[in-house]
CSV table of C-alpha atoms in Angstrom, one decimal:
chain,number,residue,atom,x,y,z
A,191,UNK,CA,-6.9,-29.8,-7.0
A,192,UNK,CA,-7.9,-29.4,-3.3
A,193,UNK,CA,-7.0,-26.0,-1.8
A,194,UNK,CA,-4.6,-27.6,0.7
A,195,UNK,CA,-2.6,-29.0,-2.2
A,196,UNK,CA,-1.5,-25.5,-3.1
A,197,UNK,CA,0.8,-25.5,0.0
A,198,UNK,CA,4.1,-27.0,-1.0
A,199,UNK,CA,6.7,-28.2,1.5
A,200,UNK,CA,10.4,-28.8,0.8
A,201,UNK,CA,12.2,-30.9,3.3
A,202,UNK,CA,14.4,-28.7,5.6
A,203,UNK,CA,13.2,-25.5,3.9
A,204,UNK,CA,10.6,-23.0,5.2
A,205,UNK,CA,7.5,-22.4,3.1
A,206,UNK,CA,6.2,-18.8,3.0
A,207,UNK,CA,2.6,-17.9,2.4
A,208,UNK,CA,1.2,-14.4,2.1
A,209,UNK,CA,-2.6,-14.0,2.6
A,210,UNK,CA,-4.0,-10.7,1.5
A,211,UNK,CA,-6.8,-8.8,-0.1
A,212,UNK,CA,-8.9,-5.7,0.4
A,213,UNK,CA,-9.6,-4.4,3.9
A,214,UNK,CA,-12.5,-6.1,5.6
A,215,UNK,CA,-12.7,-9.3,3.7
A,216,UNK,CA,-11.5,-11.6,6.5
A,217,UNK,CA,-7.8,-11.9,5.9
A,218,UNK,CA,-6.9,-12.3,9.6
A,219,UNK,CA,-9.6,-15.0,10.1
A,220,UNK,CA,-8.4,-17.0,7.1
A,221,UNK,CA,-4.7,-16.5,8.1
A,222,UNK,CA,-5.3,-17.6,11.7
A,223,UNK,CA,-7.4,-20.6,10.6
A,224,UNK,CA,-4.8,-21.6,8.1
A,225,UNK,CA,-2.0,-21.4,10.6
A,226,UNK,CA,-4.0,-23.4,13.1
A,227,UNK,CA,-4.9,-26.1,10.6
A,228,UNK,CA,-1.3,-26.7,9.5
A,229,UNK,CA,-0.1,-26.8,13.1
A,230,UNK,CA,-2.6,-29.6,13.7
A,231,UNK,CA,-1.0,-31.5,10.8
A,232,UNK,CA,2.2,-31.5,12.7
A,233,UNK,CA,3.8,-28.6,10.8
A,234,UNK,CA,5.8,-26.2,13.0
A,235,UNK,CA,4.0,-22.9,12.1
A,236,UNK,CA,4.6,-19.2,12.7
A,237,UNK,CA,2.0,-16.6,11.8
A,238,UNK,CA,3.1,-12.9,11.5
A,239,UNK,CA,0.7,-10.0,11.4
A,240,UNK,CA,2.0,-7.1,9.3
A,241,UNK,CA,-1.1,-5.0,9.6
A,242,UNK,CA,-0.6,-1.9,11.8
A,243,UNK,CA,-4.2,-2.4,13.0
A,244,UNK,CA,-3.6,-5.9,14.4
A,245,UNK,CA,-6.5,-8.2,15.1
A,246,UNK,CA,-4.6,-11.5,15.3
A,247,UNK,CA,-4.7,-11.3,19.1
A,248,UNK,CA,-8.5,-10.9,18.9
A,249,UNK,CA,-8.8,-13.9,16.6
A,250,UNK,CA,-6.8,-16.3,18.9
A,251,UNK,CA,-8.1,-14.5,22.0
A,252,UNK,CA,-4.5,-14.3,23.3
A,253,UNK,CA,-2.1,-11.5,24.0
A,254,UNK,CA,0.4,-11.6,21.1
A,255,UNK,CA,3.7,-9.6,21.2
A,256,UNK,CA,6.4,-8.5,18.9
A,257,UNK,CA,8.3,-11.8,19.4
A,258,UNK,CA,6.9,-15.3,18.7
A,259,UNK,CA,4.1,-16.1,21.2
A,260,UNK,CA,3.1,-19.8,21.8
A,261,UNK,CA,-0.6,-20.3,20.8
A,262,UNK,CA,-1.0,-24.1,20.7
A,263,UNK,CA,1.1,-27.1,19.9
A,264,UNK,CA,3.3,-26.4,16.8
A,265,UNK,CA,1.9,-22.8,16.5
A,266,UNK,CA,3.4,-19.5,17.4
A,267,UNK,CA,2.3,-16.0,16.5
A,268,UNK,CA,3.7,-12.4,16.5
A,269,UNK,CA,2.3,-9.0,15.8
A,270,UNK,CA,4.8,-6.5,14.5
A,271,UNK,CA,5.0,-3.6,17.0
A,272,UNK,CA,5.6,-0.3,15.0
A,273,UNK,CA,7.2,1.4,18.0
A,274,UNK,CA,9.7,-1.4,18.6
A,275,UNK,CA,10.2,-1.7,14.8
A,276,UNK,CA,11.0,2.0,14.6
A,277,UNK,CA,13.5,1.7,17.5
A,278,UNK,CA,15.2,-1.2,15.7
A,279,UNK,CA,15.2,0.7,12.5
A,280,UNK,CA,16.7,3.8,14.0
A,281,UNK,CA,19.4,1.7,15.7
A,282,UNK,CA,20.3,0.2,12.3
A,283,UNK,CA,20.4,3.7,10.8
A,284,UNK,CA,22.9,4.9,13.5
A,285,UNK,CA,25.0,1.7,13.0
A,286,UNK,CA,25.1,2.4,9.2
A,287,UNK,CA,26.1,6.0,9.9
A,288,UNK,CA,28.9,4.9,12.2
A,289,UNK,CA,30.2,2.6,9.5
A,290,UNK,CA,29.9,5.3,6.9
A,291,UNK,CA,31.3,8.6,8.2
A,292,UNK,CA,31.0,10.2,4.8
A,293,UNK,CA,27.2,9.9,4.8
A,294,UNK,CA,25.2,11.8,7.4
A,295,UNK,CA,21.8,10.8,8.7
A,296,UNK,CA,20.1,13.4,6.6
A,297,UNK,CA,21.4,11.9,3.4
A,298,UNK,CA,20.5,8.4,4.5
A,299,UNK,CA,17.0,9.5,5.4
A,300,UNK,CA,16.7,11.2,2.0
A,301,UNK,CA,17.6,8.0,0.3
A,302,UNK,CA,14.9,6.2,2.2
A,303,UNK,CA,12.3,8.8,1.5
A,304,UNK,CA,13.1,8.8,-2.2
A,305,UNK,CA,12.4,5.1,-2.2
A,306,UNK,CA,9.0,5.6,-0.5
A,307,UNK,CA,10.1,4.0,2.7
A,308,UNK,CA,8.8,6.7,4.9
A,309,UNK,CA,6.2,6.2,6.2
A,310,UNK,CA,6.7,2.5,5.9
A,311,UNK,CA,8.2,1.1,9.0
A,312,UNK,CA,5.6,-1.7,9.2
A,313,UNK,CA,6.6,-2.9,5.8
A,314,UNK,CA,10.3,-2.5,6.6
A,315,UNK,CA,9.8,-4.6,9.8
A,316,UNK,CA,7.8,-7.2,7.9
A,317,UNK,CA,10.6,-7.6,5.3
A,318,UNK,CA,13.1,-7.8,8.1
A,319,UNK,CA,11.1,-10.7,9.6
A,320,UNK,CA,11.2,-12.4,6.2
A,321,UNK,CA,14.9,-12.0,6.0
A,322,UNK,CA,15.2,-13.3,9.6
A,323,UNK,CA,13.3,-16.5,8.9
A,324,UNK,CA,14.1,-17.2,5.2
A,325,UNK,CA,17.4,-19.0,5.9
A,326,UNK,CA,17.0,-20.3,9.5
A,327,UNK,CA,14.4,-22.9,8.4
A,328,UNK,CA,13.2,-22.9,12.0
A,329,UNK,CA,9.6,-23.3,10.9
A,330,UNK,CA,8.0,-25.6,8.4
A,331,UNK,CA,5.7,-22.7,7.3
A,332,UNK,CA,5.5,-19.0,8.0
A,333,UNK,CA,2.2,-17.3,7.2
A,334,UNK,CA,2.0,-13.5,6.7
A,335,UNK,CA,-1.4,-12.0,7.7
A,336,UNK,CA,-0.9,-8.9,5.6
A,337,UNK,CA,-2.2,-5.4,5.8
A,338,UNK,CA,-4.7,-4.1,3.1
A,339,UNK,CA,-3.5,-4.3,-0.5
A,340,UNK,CA,-1.5,-1.0,-0.7
A,341,UNK,CA,0.7,-1.8,2.4
A,342,UNK,CA,1.3,-5.3,1.0
A,343,UNK,CA,2.4,-4.1,-2.4
A,344,UNK,CA,4.9,-1.8,-0.6
A,345,UNK,CA,6.2,-4.7,1.4
A,346,UNK,CA,6.7,-6.8,-1.7
A,347,UNK,CA,8.6,-4.0,-3.4
A,348,UNK,CA,11.1,-3.8,-0.5
A,349,UNK,CA,13.6,-6.3,-1.9
A,350,UNK,CA,14.0,-4.3,-5.1
A,351,UNK,CA,14.2,-1.0,-3.3
A,352,UNK,CA,16.6,-2.2,-0.6
A,353,UNK,CA,18.9,-3.9,-3.2
A,354,UNK,CA,19.2,-0.5,-5.0
A,355,UNK,CA,19.7,1.4,-1.7
A,356,UNK,CA,22.4,-0.9,-0.3
A,357,UNK,CA,24.1,-0.9,-3.7
A,358,UNK,CA,24.4,2.9,-3.5
A,359,UNK,CA,25.7,2.6,0.1
A,360,UNK,CA,28.4,0.2,-1.1
A,361,UNK,CA,29.4,2.6,-3.9
A,362,UNK,CA,29.7,5.4,-1.3
A,363,UNK,CA,31.6,3.2,1.1
A,364,UNK,CA,34.1,2.2,-1.6
A,365,UNK,CA,34.6,5.8,-2.6
A,366,UNK,CA,35.3,6.8,1.0
A,367,UNK,CA,37.6,3.8,1.4
A,368,UNK,CA,39.6,4.8,-1.7
A,369,UNK,CA,39.9,8.4,-0.4
A,370,UNK,CA,40.9,7.2,3.0
A,371,UNK,CA,43.7,5.0,1.6
A,372,UNK,CA,45.0,7.7,-0.7
A,373,UNK,CA,45.3,10.2,2.2
A,374,UNK,CA,46.3,7.7,4.9
A,375,UNK,CA,49.9,8.8,5.2
A,376,UNK,CA,49.1,12.5,5.6
A,377,UNK,CA,45.8,12.2,7.4
A,378,UNK,CA,46.2,9.4,10.0
A,379,UNK,CA,42.8,10.2,11.6
A,380,UNK,CA,41.0,9.0,8.5
A,381,UNK,CA,40.1,5.8,10.3
A,382,UNK,CA,41.1,2.2,10.6
A,383,UNK,CA,41.5,0.3,7.3
A,384,UNK,CA,40.3,-3.0,8.9
A,385,UNK,CA,37.1,-1.3,10.2
A,386,UNK,CA,36.5,0.1,6.7
A,387,UNK,CA,36.9,-3.3,5.1
A,388,UNK,CA,34.5,-4.8,7.7
A,389,UNK,CA,31.9,-2.2,7.0
A,390,UNK,CA,32.1,-3.0,3.3
A,391,UNK,CA,32.0,-6.7,3.9
A,392,UNK,CA,28.8,-6.3,6.1
A,393,UNK,CA,27.1,-4.3,3.4
A,394,UNK,CA,28.0,-6.8,0.7
A,395,UNK,CA,26.6,-9.6,3.0
A,396,UNK,CA,23.4,-7.5,3.4
A,397,UNK,CA,23.1,-7.2,-0.4
A,398,UNK,CA,23.6,-10.9,-0.8
A,399,UNK,CA,20.8,-11.7,1.7
A,400,UNK,CA,18.4,-9.2,0.0
A,401,UNK,CA,19.0,-10.9,-3.4
A,402,UNK,CA,18.5,-14.2,-1.8
A,403,UNK,CA,15.2,-13.0,-0.4
A,404,UNK,CA,14.2,-11.8,-3.9
A,405,UNK,CA,14.9,-15.3,-5.2
A,406,UNK,CA,12.9,-17.0,-2.5
A,407,UNK,CA,9.9,-14.7,-2.8
A,408,UNK,CA,9.9,-15.4,-6.6
A,409,UNK,CA,10.2,-19.2,-6.1
A,410,UNK,CA,6.8,-20.9,-6.4
A,411,UNK,CA,8.1,-23.9,-4.5
A,412,UNK,CA,8.9,-21.7,-1.5
A,413,UNK,CA,6.6,-18.7,-1.6
A,414,UNK,CA,3.0,-18.0,-2.7
A,415,UNK,CA,0.2,-15.5,-2.3
A,416,UNK,CA,-3.4,-16.5,-1.5
A,417,UNK,CA,-6.0,-13.8,-2.1
A,418,UNK,CA,-9.1,-13.4,0.0
A,419,UNK,CA,-12.1,-11.8,-1.7
A,420,UNK,CA,-15.8,-11.3,-0.9
A,421,UNK,CA,-18.5,-11.6,-3.7
A,422,UNK,CA,-18.7,-7.8,-4.2
A,423,UNK,CA,-17.4,-5.8,-7.2
A,424,UNK,CA,-15.0,-3.6,-5.3
A,425,UNK,CA,-13.2,-6.5,-3.7
A,426,UNK,CA,-13.0,-8.4,-7.0
A,427,UNK,CA,-11.6,-5.5,-9.0
A,428,UNK,CA,-9.1,-4.5,-6.4
A,429,UNK,CA,-7.9,-8.1,-6.1
A,430,UNK,CA,-7.5,-8.3,-9.9
A,431,UNK,CA,-5.4,-5.2,-9.9
A,432,UNK,CA,-3.3,-6.4,-7.0
A,433,UNK,CA,-2.6,-9.7,-8.8
A,434,UNK,CA,-1.3,-7.8,-11.8
A,435,UNK,CA,1.0,-5.9,-9.5
A,436,UNK,CA,2.1,-9.1,-7.7
A,437,UNK,CA,3.0,-10.7,-11.0
A,438,UNK,CA,5.4,-7.7,-11.7
A,439,UNK,CA,7.2,-8.8,-8.5
A,440,UNK,CA,7.3,-12.4,-9.8
A,441,UNK,CA,5.0,-13.5,-7.0
A,442,UNK,CA,3.0,-16.7,-7.5
A,443,UNK,CA,-0.7,-16.1,-7.0
A,444,UNK,CA,-2.3,-19.6,-7.1
A,445,UNK,CA,-5.4,-19.5,-4.8
A,446,UNK,CA,-8.5,-17.4,-4.2
A,447,UNK,CA,-10.7,-17.7,-1.1
A,448,UNK,CA,-14.2,-16.4,-1.5
A,449,UNK,CA,-15.4,-15.4,2.0
A,450,UNK,CA,-18.8,-14.5,3.4
A,451,UNK,CA,-21.0,-16.2,0.8
A,452,UNK,CA,-24.7,-16.0,1.6
A,453,UNK,CA,-26.2,-19.5,2.0
A,454,UNK,CA,-28.5,-20.7,-0.8
A,455,UNK,CA,-31.2,-21.6,1.6
A,456,UNK,CA,-32.1,-17.9,2.1
A,457,UNK,CA,-35.0,-17.6,4.7
A,458,UNK,CA,-35.8,-13.9,4.2
A,459,UNK,CA,-36.4,-11.5,1.4
A,460,UNK,CA,-33.2,-9.5,2.1
A,461,UNK,CA,-31.1,-12.7,2.3
A,462,UNK,CA,-32.5,-13.9,-1.0
A,463,UNK,CA,-31.7,-10.6,-2.7
A,464,UNK,CA,-28.2,-10.7,-1.4
A,465,UNK,CA,-27.7,-14.2,-2.6
A,466,UNK,CA,-28.9,-13.3,-6.0
A,467,UNK,CA,-26.4,-10.5,-6.3
A,468,UNK,CA,-23.6,-12.7,-5.0
A,469,UNK,CA,-24.4,-15.5,-7.5
A,470,UNK,CA,-23.5,-12.9,-10.3
A,471,UNK,CA,-20.3,-12.0,-8.5
A,472,UNK,CA,-19.3,-15.6,-8.1
A,473,UNK,CA,-19.6,-16.0,-11.9
A,474,UNK,CA,-17.3,-12.9,-12.3
A,475,UNK,CA,-14.8,-14.5,-9.8
A,476,UNK,CA,-14.7,-17.7,-11.9
A,477,UNK,CA,-14.2,-15.7,-15.1
A,478,UNK,CA,-11.4,-13.5,-13.7
A,479,UNK,CA,-9.6,-16.0,-11.4
A,480,UNK,CA,-10.6,-19.3,-13.1
A,481,UNK,CA,-6.9,-20.2,-13.6
A,482,UNK,CA,-6.4,-20.4,-9.9
A,483,UNK,CA,-7.8,-22.8,-7.3
A,484,UNK,CA,-10.9,-21.2,-5.8
A,485,UNK,CA,-12.3,-22.1,-2.4
A,486,UNK,CA,-15.5,-20.9,-0.8
A,487,UNK,CA,-16.5,-20.1,2.8
A,488,UNK,CA,-20.1,-19.5,3.7
A,489,UNK,CA,-21.2,-16.5,5.8
A,490,UNK,CA,-21.1,-17.7,9.4
A,491,UNK,CA,-24.0,-17.3,11.8
A,492,UNK,CA,-21.6,-16.4,14.6
A,493,UNK,CA,-18.5,-14.3,15.0
A,494,UNK,CA,-15.4,-16.2,14.0
A,495,UNK,CA,-12.9,-15.9,16.9
A,496,UNK,CA,-11.3,-18.4,19.3
A,497,UNK,CA,-9.7,-21.8,18.7
A,498,UNK,CA,-13.0,-23.7,18.1
A,499,UNK,CA,-14.4,-21.3,15.5
A,500,UNK,CA,-11.1,-21.0,13.7
A,501,UNK,CA,-10.8,-24.8,13.6
A,502,UNK,CA,-14.2,-24.9,11.9
A,503,UNK,CA,-13.0,-22.5,9.2
A,504,UNK,CA,-9.8,-24.4,8.7
A,505,UNK,CA,-11.8,-27.6,8.2
A,506,UNK,CA,-14.0,-25.9,5.6
A,507,UNK,CA,-11.0,-24.8,3.7
A,508,UNK,CA,-8.6,-27.8,4.0
A,509,UNK,CA,-10.6,-30.8,5.3
A,510,UNK,CA,-12.0,-32.1,8.5
A,511,UNK,CA,-9.7,-33.0,11.3
A,512,UNK,CA,-11.1,-34.4,14.5
A,513,UNK,CA,-8.2,-33.8,16.8
A,514,UNK,CA,-9.1,-31.4,19.6
A,515,UNK,CA,-7.1,-28.2,19.7
A,516,UNK,CA,-5.9,-27.0,23.1
A,517,UNK,CA,-4.5,-23.6,23.6
A,518,UNK,CA,-1.3,-23.3,25.5
A,519,UNK,CA,-1.5,-21.6,28.9
A,520,UNK,CA,-0.6,-17.9,28.9
A,521,UNK,CA,2.6,-16.8,30.6
């Protein structure tokens, strides 16, 4: 099977792809090249950087903001801004507090802390983006350029955690509602019954959307995880452990991209020695990940950034395409 055949498209439904791995293996380069390649195939594509240390702007050589930024035909990109995400998060917290007078901000924050959400605003914002785009089907494919492994695992645990948290909020809301109705006649300031019902309805809808997200993330026809490794032991072993964790979240891991492979035609003693070590690591990769489709990208002579270089990487991974890529003018 060709690596490009791992990407499944359902008519009228967005396909979600997470690209991850250990820090420094080239996730952003692979993500940017993948997004560019699919946009050239006529797929309306969005790439989202969830890494707090963004480098997507550097890859595309464009200024990319917190909202979708046009890059080229059929391609938009965004980098989650932690400060804006925090402001949005705090606004939602205050909104929840106003709908739940019996639960103060301290209690709400404690709930989040117990669920290991803080610090985790980047993961919270990334999951919020997933919720935002999972049902609109505005794009054919949404690619997540993820942070290093630990951040990504926290992101993928969010549906479980949020489902539990919202469930507790609903329980509290119902308890407060029951008390309010019981004392309504003697305590008229308890609040408007219609507003209370609306608050409960909103939380039930949120819970429904979170469970829908869990279903989409676990659906191999909609969502998959591609792992980027380099032929070094630390990268291989960390990726192996990450895949085991991903399977616990019912995530489909179907492809491995081996990046930065030393060319066989080594022209120096150092290069030959590095190639010899990598050949052993490539055998290990086949042994550990042989059940997945494995693609290889040779070490490049030049720095991979800009549309032309990213196009070359996309063609190595997915097949040659002669159409010229033209970046859209910056605003």
